[in-house]
Amino acid sequence: MTQELITTLVKITLWLVVLLTTVPVMVWVERRASAFIQDRRGPNRVGPLGLVQPLADALKFIFKEDITPTAADRPLYLLAPLLAVLPALTTFALIPFGPDVVIDGRTVPLIVADVETGVLLLLALASLGVYSLVMAGYSSNNKYSLFGGIRASSQMISYELALTLAVLAALIPVGSFRLDEVVLYQQGTWLGFLPRWNVFPQFIGFMVFLIAAFAETNRVPFDLPEADSELVAGYHTEYSSMKFALFFMGEYMSMATLSALAATLYFGGWHLPGVRFSDTWYWALAQGFGILLMKVALFLLFFVWVRWSFPRFRFDQLMRLGWKVLLPVGIFNLVLVAAMTLAGWL
Amino acid sequence: MTVPVSWYLLLAVMLFAIGAAGALTRRNGIAIFLSIELMLNAANLSLVAYGRVVAERTMDLASAHTAQIIVFFVLAVAAAEAAVGLALFIAVYRKRRTIDVDRLNLLRW
Amino acid sequence: MEIGVFLLFALLAVTSALVVVVHRNPVYSVMSLVVTLVSTAVLFVMLGAPFLAALQVLVYTGAILVLFLFVIMLLNIERETQRTNGGWFKKLAALISAAIFVAIVGSISLQAYTGRFLEALTPESVAIEPLARELFSTYLLPFEIIGLLLLAAVVGATVLARKQDAVSPEKER
């Protein structure tokens, strides 16, 4: 009992450390990458290559004046930034990060919450993220914020459908909601040389997932809730100091969550063909975690790359894309994958 | 040490009563709607609890599954109900500029 | 341990349910309904229905209640203002009848089920697969009908919420 408690706590701590370091690293990567894409130098004054810049940013956030507008709805206004980080912090419990390891004769699965409902619960927790944006938009008592909140609510409901459809299609050949079984299913190779990853048979589903993931995390080209050219800063217009920083962190952490989900569902998760996992538990842990983080990092880079390559959608275009393109394509993919599974091809 | 079934049922009854009281006293249409959702939720809770009790008494999980499937249907119907109901509120608001149910009295008398 | 968890979430559910009913600002009502639904989802897990718990959070709080918030913000509904006729009388009556209801039904269920403790959950009792089998065999027809109902609701909602003049936007110019 106590041993289990300790291993669980260690797993949680490991994730928290990784997640919280993702944010400053991503801040640096985003600023440097955007500078590279736009042929600028980017932050290069604080530390070598500007590596200490995130620390300076954090200091700046902490020492900025923390303003609460007098007309704001105080309880909701204070709660919104907290809710922004909560879903991202909880969903990681459901992502497997290595094979079962044996520590002192006990088998320990390398996943924090090994539950039957797995990915369904993950989607459920992730869907709570919209409340933070809506609450922030409503409670700020500012018309730009309100617009941001309304846009966030309709956008996130619309794209959640496409996202869920893509995820369900990925689960059909596996026959389980458990993400660890999804990873185990993807071991081996197709035709002897392709890794047996879901992307190859389910490329349509993966594209739907990816586009919906951009919309769910409110990243460009779907950052309409904060669209700075029309809404000042959208739902977080009135936020300053650490409260604003929390929204910022929430965005990066939910990007990391969805990247980890994409890696697990479509790219074999912690598994890589040709890698033999060590028998010593800490080496196996390091291998699994390293492979997963590498995949997540590639996805995060892709997020940044897209952000500085595409212009923002208009709201009616966004809705049209969600309901008239992604949803039908998602349903088509679901039926296709089901048929392929029935035919025994997957 | 597990929890007695009666506690779950008692909780469901309380939630149902709170929801019913809200549905009867509130005048804001949306608040009435929310109270009804609360009542549905209470009914769901008692269904799942009863399903478990019967499953344990008959030593067969089928009744627990039946209860859960009924709740599943209730969730789906609640979604449909919410979509249509909210659309109704939008339509009413366009015409009358209010969704206070006491002022929607055109069909009275 | 389990009793503690139950008491915590039961208390949370009842308190937030009261806030749903009492608070004058509909946004707060929706937010506390979120709390109620999430705590009943936890109770679903304790009753051996983790699938329903996940669905409850995904469907109810993730979609339906967001829709409520959307409509509230779209219509810009303020808090309830001055009451019209017989406000407090109605409230008192509702309170009393609610109390009587709780007393009667509660005492019956207490009497009928006192001392009945639920057995501990086993992996078989929380498995999802038999549930799915039953849903897609015995209950296949109702399932299809529900699908049809949802489709009808989508069409109905679209027709109802559409602006009357949205058919020909060029007409006005």
Short mmCIF file of C-alpha atoms in Angstrom, two decimals, chain A residues 110-313:
data_model
loop_
_atom_site.label_atom_id
_atom_site.label_comp_id
_atom_site.label_asym_id
_atom_site.label_seq_id
_atom_site.Cartn_x
_atom_site.Cartn_y
_atom_site.Cartn_z
CA LEU A 110 4.57 3.26 -16.16
CA ILE A 111 1.34 5.25 -16.20
CA VAL A 112 -0.02 7.27 -13.31
CA ALA A 113 -3.68 6.23 -13.56
CA ASP A 114 -4.13 2.86 -15.19
CA VAL A 115 -7.91 2.91 -15.57
CA GLU A 116 -10.36 1.12 -17.78
CA THR A 117 -11.82 4.30 -19.30
CA GLY A 118 -8.40 5.66 -20.27
CA VAL A 119 -8.62 7.97 -23.23
CA LEU A 120 -12.30 8.71 -22.63
CA LEU A 121 -11.45 10.15 -19.25
CA LEU A 122 -8.59 12.10 -20.81
CA LEU A 123 -10.95 13.70 -23.32
CA ALA A 124 -13.44 14.42 -20.55
CA LEU A 125 -10.83 16.20 -18.44
CA ALA A 126 -9.49 18.08 -21.44
CA SER A 127 -12.99 19.26 -22.31
CA LEU A 128 -13.13 21.12 -18.99
CA GLY A 129 -10.48 23.51 -20.30
CA VAL A 130 -13.04 25.60 -22.14
CA TYR A 131 -14.50 26.82 -18.83
CA SER A 132 -11.42 28.83 -18.05
CA LEU A 133 -11.68 30.81 -21.28
CA VAL A 134 -15.41 31.33 -20.96
CA MET A 135 -15.14 32.39 -17.32
CA ALA A 136 -12.30 34.77 -18.10
CA GLY A 137 -14.26 36.25 -20.98
CA TYR A 138 -17.43 36.68 -18.95
CA SER A 139 -15.96 37.90 -15.67
CA SER A 140 -13.64 40.55 -17.10
CA ASN A 141 -16.66 42.72 -17.94
CA ASN A 142 -15.09 43.87 -21.15
CA LYS A 143 -16.67 43.50 -24.55
CA TYR A 144 -13.53 42.17 -26.20
CA SER A 145 -13.15 39.58 -23.47
CA LEU A 146 -16.79 38.60 -23.81
CA PHE A 147 -16.38 38.13 -27.54
CA GLY A 148 -13.33 35.98 -26.88
CA GLY A 149 -15.26 33.87 -24.38
CA ILE A 150 -18.23 33.35 -26.72
CA ARG A 151 -15.91 32.43 -29.57
CA ALA A 152 -13.97 30.03 -27.34
CA SER A 153 -17.13 28.22 -26.25
CA SER A 154 -18.52 27.67 -29.73
CA GLN A 155 -15.15 26.88 -31.27
CA MET A 156 -14.17 24.33 -28.67
CA ILE A 157 -17.51 22.49 -28.72
CA SER A 158 -17.39 22.30 -32.50
CA TYR A 159 -13.88 20.94 -32.78
CA GLU A 160 -14.22 18.56 -29.86
CA LEU A 161 -16.58 16.50 -32.02
CA ALA A 162 -14.04 16.07 -34.80
CA LEU A 163 -11.28 15.37 -32.28
CA THR A 164 -13.32 12.71 -30.50
CA LEU A 165 -14.29 11.06 -33.79
CA ALA A 166 -10.63 10.82 -34.82
CA VAL A 167 -9.65 9.39 -31.43
CA LEU A 168 -12.46 6.81 -31.53
CA ALA A 169 -11.34 5.67 -34.98
CA ALA A 170 -7.82 5.15 -33.64
CA LEU A 171 -9.24 2.97 -30.87
CA ILE A 172 -11.34 0.68 -33.09
CA PRO A 173 -8.61 -1.79 -34.17
CA VAL A 174 -7.27 -1.87 -30.60
CA GLY A 175 -10.62 -2.60 -29.00
CA SER A 176 -9.85 -0.82 -25.74
CA PHE A 177 -9.95 2.65 -24.22
CA ARG A 178 -6.63 2.03 -22.49
CA LEU A 179 -3.80 4.02 -23.97
CA ASP A 180 -1.20 1.45 -22.87
CA GLU A 181 -2.96 -1.12 -25.03
CA VAL A 182 -2.99 1.35 -27.91
CA VAL A 183 0.79 1.55 -27.60
CA LEU A 184 1.19 -2.22 -27.36
CA TYR A 185 -0.97 -2.64 -30.46
CA GLN A 186 1.38 -0.41 -32.44
CA GLN A 187 4.49 -2.52 -31.81
CA GLY A 188 5.94 -4.41 -34.74
CA THR A 189 6.01 -3.45 -38.40
CA TRP A 190 3.76 -3.20 -41.44
CA LEU A 191 5.07 -5.08 -44.51
CA GLY A 192 8.35 -5.64 -42.72
CA PHE A 193 9.71 -2.11 -42.83
CA LEU A 194 7.06 0.45 -41.84
CA PRO A 195 6.54 0.77 -38.08
CA ARG A 196 3.09 -0.50 -37.21
CA TRP A 197 1.85 2.97 -36.32
CA ASN A 198 -1.70 4.17 -36.67
CA VAL A 199 -0.71 7.14 -38.86
CA PHE A 200 -0.21 4.97 -41.90
CA PRO A 201 -3.62 3.27 -42.13
CA GLN A 202 -5.39 6.22 -40.50
CA PHE A 203 -3.77 9.21 -42.13
CA ILE A 204 -7.16 10.90 -42.66
CA GLY A 205 -7.98 10.47 -38.99
CA PHE A 206 -4.60 11.85 -38.02
CA MET A 207 -5.12 14.97 -40.13
CA VAL A 208 -8.55 15.51 -38.58
CA PHE A 209 -7.02 15.05 -35.12
CA LEU A 210 -4.20 17.47 -35.86
CA ILE A 211 -6.43 20.25 -37.21
CA ALA A 212 -8.88 19.82 -34.34
CA ALA A 213 -5.96 19.86 -31.88
CA PHE A 214 -4.90 23.26 -33.19
CA ALA A 215 -8.42 24.54 -32.67
CA GLU A 216 -8.70 22.98 -29.21
CA THR A 217 -5.50 24.64 -28.01
CA ASN A 218 -6.48 27.98 -29.61
CA ARG A 219 -3.31 28.16 -31.62
CA VAL A 220 -2.87 30.02 -34.88
CA PRO A 221 -4.53 29.58 -37.40
CA PHE A 222 -7.45 29.05 -35.00
CA ASP A 223 -6.60 31.53 -32.23
CA LEU A 224 -9.87 33.41 -32.67
CA PRO A 225 -10.67 33.65 -28.93
CA GLU A 226 -7.65 35.94 -28.56
CA ALA A 227 -7.33 37.26 -32.14
CA ASP A 228 -5.19 40.28 -31.32
CA SER A 229 -5.94 42.20 -34.50
CA GLU A 230 -9.65 42.42 -33.71
CA LEU A 231 -10.16 41.64 -30.01
CA VAL A 232 -7.10 43.30 -28.37
CA ALA A 233 -6.16 40.08 -26.56
CA GLY A 234 -9.53 38.32 -26.45
CA TYR A 235 -10.50 36.55 -23.26
CA HIS A 236 -7.35 37.55 -21.35
CA THR A 237 -7.41 41.24 -22.25
CA GLU A 238 -7.92 42.27 -18.61
CA TYR A 239 -5.42 39.88 -17.08
CA SER A 240 -1.97 40.93 -15.97
CA SER A 241 1.02 39.61 -14.08
CA MET A 242 0.95 35.98 -12.91
CA LYS A 243 -2.71 35.51 -13.80
CA PHE A 244 -1.86 36.18 -17.41
CA ALA A 245 1.17 33.91 -17.08
CA LEU A 246 -1.13 31.09 -15.95
CA PHE A 247 -3.16 31.34 -19.18
CA PHE A 248 0.12 31.27 -21.03
CA MET A 249 1.26 28.16 -19.18
CA GLY A 250 -2.12 26.52 -19.67
CA GLU A 251 -1.85 27.00 -23.42
CA TYR A 252 1.61 25.47 -23.64
CA MET A 253 0.75 22.61 -21.32
CA SER A 254 -2.40 21.69 -23.22
CA MET A 255 -0.33 21.76 -26.39
CA ALA A 256 2.00 19.29 -24.70
CA THR A 257 -0.96 17.12 -23.63
CA LEU A 258 -2.43 16.94 -27.10
CA SER A 259 1.03 16.30 -28.57
CA ALA A 260 1.52 13.42 -26.17
CA LEU A 261 -1.93 12.09 -27.07
CA ALA A 262 -1.15 12.38 -30.79
CA ALA A 263 2.18 10.62 -30.29
CA THR A 264 0.50 7.84 -28.31
CA LEU A 265 -2.45 7.34 -30.64
CA TYR A 266 -0.70 7.66 -33.99
CA PHE A 267 3.04 7.32 -33.50
CA GLY A 268 3.49 4.42 -31.14
CA GLY A 269 3.79 6.40 -27.89
CA TRP A 270 6.84 5.43 -25.83
CA HIS A 271 7.68 2.70 -28.29
CA LEU A 272 10.13 2.89 -31.20
CA PRO A 273 10.86 -0.03 -33.50
CA GLY A 274 14.36 -1.40 -33.09
CA VAL A 275 14.72 -0.17 -29.52
CA ARG A 276 15.23 -2.94 -27.00
CA PHE A 277 14.08 -1.94 -23.56
CA SER A 278 16.51 -2.56 -20.77
CA ASP A 279 15.70 -4.97 -17.93
CA THR A 280 16.83 -2.53 -15.29
CA TRP A 281 13.81 -0.45 -14.39
CA TYR A 282 15.42 2.98 -14.41
CA TRP A 283 16.97 2.46 -17.84
CA ALA A 284 13.65 1.24 -19.23
CA LEU A 285 11.96 4.26 -17.69
CA ALA A 286 14.54 6.61 -19.18
CA GLN A 287 14.20 4.97 -22.61
CA GLY A 288 10.39 5.08 -22.65
CA PHE A 289 10.22 8.60 -21.32
CA GLY A 290 12.96 9.80 -23.68
CA ILE A 291 11.25 8.37 -26.77
CA LEU A 292 7.87 9.81 -25.79
CA LEU A 293 9.35 13.23 -25.02
CA MET A 294 11.20 13.24 -28.31
CA LYS A 295 7.95 12.69 -30.19
CA VAL A 296 6.19 15.33 -28.09
CA ALA A 297 9.00 17.79 -28.81
CA LEU A 298 8.66 17.20 -32.55
CA PHE A 299 4.93 17.91 -32.33
CA LEU A 300 5.53 21.06 -30.31
CA LEU A 301 7.99 22.27 -32.92
CA PHE A 302 5.36 21.60 -35.55
CA PHE A 303 2.88 23.72 -33.57
CA VAL A 304 5.36 26.60 -33.56
CA TRP A 305 6.19 26.16 -37.23
CA VAL A 306 2.50 26.30 -38.22
CA ARG A 307 1.92 29.34 -36.03
CA TRP A 308 4.40 31.43 -37.97
CA SER A 309 3.39 30.07 -41.39
CA PHE A 310 -0.38 30.49 -41.62
CA PRO A 311 -2.70 33.49 -41.32
CA ARG A 312 -5.67 33.41 -38.98
CA PHE A 313 -9.02 32.03 -40.11
#
